XYZ file of C-alpha atoms in Angstrom:
231
model
C 0.000 0.000 0.000
C 1.152 3.561 -0.680
C 2.899 5.134 2.317
C 0.621 8.154 1.875
C -2.504 5.991 2.101
C -1.119 4.333 5.229
C -0.959 7.759 6.906
C -4.656 8.450 6.342
C -7.117 8.280 9.226
C -10.603 6.772 8.940
C -13.076 9.395 7.718
C -15.856 10.683 9.947
C -19.279 9.655 8.726
C -21.080 13.013 8.595
C -21.505 13.271 4.826
C -21.700 10.800 1.975
C -18.734 8.492 2.341
C -17.864 8.753 -1.329
C -17.724 12.550 -1.012
C -15.526 12.415 2.086
C -13.136 9.940 0.488
C -12.966 12.022 -2.695
C -12.210 15.237 -0.800
C -9.455 13.615 1.237
C -7.873 12.201 -1.890
C -8.244 15.566 -3.688
C -6.471 17.359 -0.856
C -3.649 14.819 -0.843
C -3.188 15.107 -4.616
C -3.113 18.927 -4.524
C -0.648 18.860 -1.632
C 1.712 16.633 -3.621
C 1.383 13.533 -1.463
C 1.329 11.128 -4.413
C 3.974 10.495 -7.054
C 3.392 10.967 -10.803
C 2.171 7.667 -12.200
C 1.392 6.212 -8.772
C -1.358 3.566 -8.872
C -4.386 3.828 -6.579
C -6.510 0.733 -6.160
C -10.049 0.691 -4.840
C -9.083 -1.881 -2.212
C -6.088 0.128 -0.961
C -8.111 3.345 -0.662
C -10.952 1.523 1.112
C -8.536 -0.055 3.594
C -6.690 3.209 4.277
C -9.887 5.113 5.050
C -11.730 2.227 6.701
C -14.641 2.312 4.272
C -16.250 -0.266 2.012
C -15.271 -0.702 -1.625
C -18.296 1.243 -2.913
C -17.391 4.753 -1.619
C -13.727 4.148 -2.506
C -14.750 3.221 -6.062
C -17.086 6.224 -6.270
C -14.340 8.605 -5.108
C -11.749 7.278 -7.554
C -14.125 7.337 -10.520
C -15.246 10.881 -9.664
C -11.624 12.011 -9.572
C -11.012 10.331 -12.926
C -13.993 12.240 -14.350
C -12.565 15.459 -12.904
C -9.182 14.813 -14.530
C -7.316 14.504 -11.237
C -6.673 10.818 -11.888
C -6.627 8.782 -15.079
C -7.516 5.243 -16.093
C -4.965 3.183 -17.977
C -5.992 0.761 -20.769
C -5.938 -2.144 -18.296
C -8.367 -0.301 -16.001
C -5.789 0.721 -13.407
C -6.380 4.146 -11.830
C -3.248 6.239 -11.400
C -1.952 9.763 -10.847
C -1.371 11.366 -14.281
C 2.094 12.003 -15.617
C 2.951 15.175 -17.489
C 5.157 16.312 -20.336
C 6.846 19.688 -20.674
C 4.275 21.157 -23.077
C 1.416 20.418 -20.713
C 3.395 21.882 -17.827
C 3.982 25.118 -19.752
C 0.269 25.412 -20.519
C -0.779 24.781 -16.909
C 1.840 27.241 -15.632
C 0.445 30.008 -17.853
C -3.100 29.246 -16.707
C -2.046 29.191 -13.053
C -0.303 32.559 -13.301
C -3.502 34.153 -14.584
C -5.944 32.401 -12.242
C -3.866 32.615 -9.076
C -2.780 36.156 -9.871
C -6.443 37.166 -10.130
C -7.229 35.452 -6.819
C -4.303 37.175 -5.118
C -5.320 40.585 -6.455
C -8.914 40.115 -5.308
C -7.822 38.759 -1.920
C -5.409 41.582 -1.040
C -7.973 44.073 0.356
C -9.803 41.286 2.197
C -6.825 39.913 4.133
C -7.747 40.362 7.792
C -5.132 40.682 10.576
C -6.140 37.183 11.710
C -5.491 35.762 8.266
C -2.149 37.559 8.049
C -1.168 35.931 11.342
C -2.302 32.547 10.020
C -0.201 33.003 6.880
C 2.848 33.982 8.927
C 2.420 30.963 11.205
C 1.998 28.624 8.241
C 5.068 30.060 6.566
C 7.149 29.669 9.742
C 6.125 26.009 9.933
C 7.011 25.684 6.249
C 10.483 27.105 6.921
C 10.932 24.701 9.849
C 9.904 21.791 7.629
C 12.373 22.957 4.981
C 15.204 23.163 7.514
C 14.308 19.676 8.772
C 14.119 18.437 5.166
C 10.594 17.220 5.906
C 9.317 17.672 2.382
C 6.044 15.843 2.968
C 5.076 18.446 5.569
C 6.514 21.244 3.416
C 4.332 20.322 0.426
C 1.186 20.297 2.553
C 2.055 23.608 4.223
C 2.800 25.189 0.848
C -0.659 24.171 -0.369
C -2.288 25.544 2.804
C -0.336 28.799 2.501
C -1.423 29.496 -1.066
C -5.053 28.512 -0.672
C -5.462 30.603 2.472
C -4.776 33.584 0.199
C -6.928 32.418 -2.701
C -9.941 31.589 -0.529
C -9.806 35.109 0.924
C -10.810 36.360 -2.538
C -14.273 34.916 -1.795
C -14.601 33.644 -5.356
C -15.489 29.953 -4.976
C -15.668 29.239 -8.707
C -12.199 30.713 -9.184
C -10.896 28.675 -6.240
C -12.293 25.521 -7.821
C -10.585 26.313 -11.113
C -7.284 26.825 -9.282
C -7.798 23.528 -7.482
C -8.209 21.810 -10.849
C -4.786 23.079 -11.889
C -3.208 21.967 -8.617
C -4.745 18.518 -9.057
C -2.867 18.216 -12.350
C 0.410 19.638 -11.014
C 0.409 18.458 -7.387
C 2.172 15.125 -7.816
C 5.115 16.882 -9.466
C 5.934 18.676 -6.224
C 7.517 15.319 -5.383
C 9.796 15.756 -8.400
C 10.839 19.267 -7.315
C 12.049 18.191 -3.894
C 14.594 17.857 -2.421
C 16.535 19.787 -5.125
C 14.285 22.872 -5.111
C 14.243 23.000 -1.318
C 18.021 22.971 -1.072
C 18.389 26.355 -2.792
C 15.656 28.053 -0.711
C 14.287 29.899 -3.742
C 10.683 29.184 -2.814
C 11.267 30.232 0.803
C 12.660 33.601 -0.287
C 9.685 34.239 -2.586
C 7.276 33.312 0.204
C 8.871 35.993 2.391
C 8.133 38.533 -0.349
C 4.555 37.275 -0.534
C 4.218 37.853 3.216
C 5.506 41.425 2.783
C 2.934 42.088 0.044
C 0.179 40.582 2.211
C 1.081 42.809 5.157
C 1.107 45.877 2.910
C -2.215 44.880 1.292
C -0.391 45.610 -1.971
C -2.533 43.880 -4.588
C -0.144 44.495 -7.508
C 2.909 43.277 -5.622
C 1.038 40.251 -4.282
C -0.137 39.304 -7.774
C 3.368 39.772 -9.206
C 5.047 37.792 -6.425
C 2.574 34.914 -6.720
C 3.288 34.879 -10.461
C 7.033 34.808 -9.755
C 6.574 31.890 -7.374
C 4.619 29.890 -9.961
C 6.980 30.750 -12.823
C 10.149 29.962 -10.856
C 8.865 26.584 -9.678
C 7.589 25.892 -13.191
C 11.026 26.544 -14.709
C 12.649 24.185 -12.208
C 10.008 21.558 -12.828
C 10.407 21.784 -16.602
C 14.100 21.040 -16.164
C 13.319 18.105 -13.884
C 10.839 16.701 -16.429
C 13.471 16.979 -19.162
C 15.946 15.076 -16.990
C 13.361 12.382 -16.232
C 12.652 12.024 -19.939
C 16.352 11.599 -20.739
C 16.871 9.114 -17.921
C 13.771 7.215 -18.974
C 15.035 7.060 -22.550
C 18.299 5.574 -21.311
């Protein structure tokens, strides 16, 4: 069983089980907790979340329909892999969508939310120093979406989530190399400065820089994987 699935806790039965399973899997995919190409079986998901096969099957098939997962010719469900052209397209889309969310969120960022962002970023820095990249990926996701959700544009947030579902597994490819140069950490500090200043233009520009910088690194990593795979 996937080490990520083993870390899951049984879901609470307050909503439809299929919905709860789907949302937990969605969050894990966006936070980069699965590897590109990783296989997810109905039985493994059901066991990890202590549910029957039916809600596990429902969740996986819903995520396939959403494009977060894909079905191989033999029927196996897996996390999609990506080539450089698709990455470039998603990066351009993310810059526009997440830049819009950042710009709209800037005047709505309350002192409490600023404190939350600072706390999340401090934990992210601690995870980086400890080389705990599993925690870092989750904290990075929480950091960004705390800003985007402040825009109070749920449709836009859902569109951004769709992009993160396609890109999330490749956060595993970025680390540990990207973490070792602290580029992302430095950009996050600039994001915090823009948040404190309620500077919508700077926040939008810095979010775009964060996405573009990580995208450039990831494109290089994908090229290396392609070469190594060819060998």
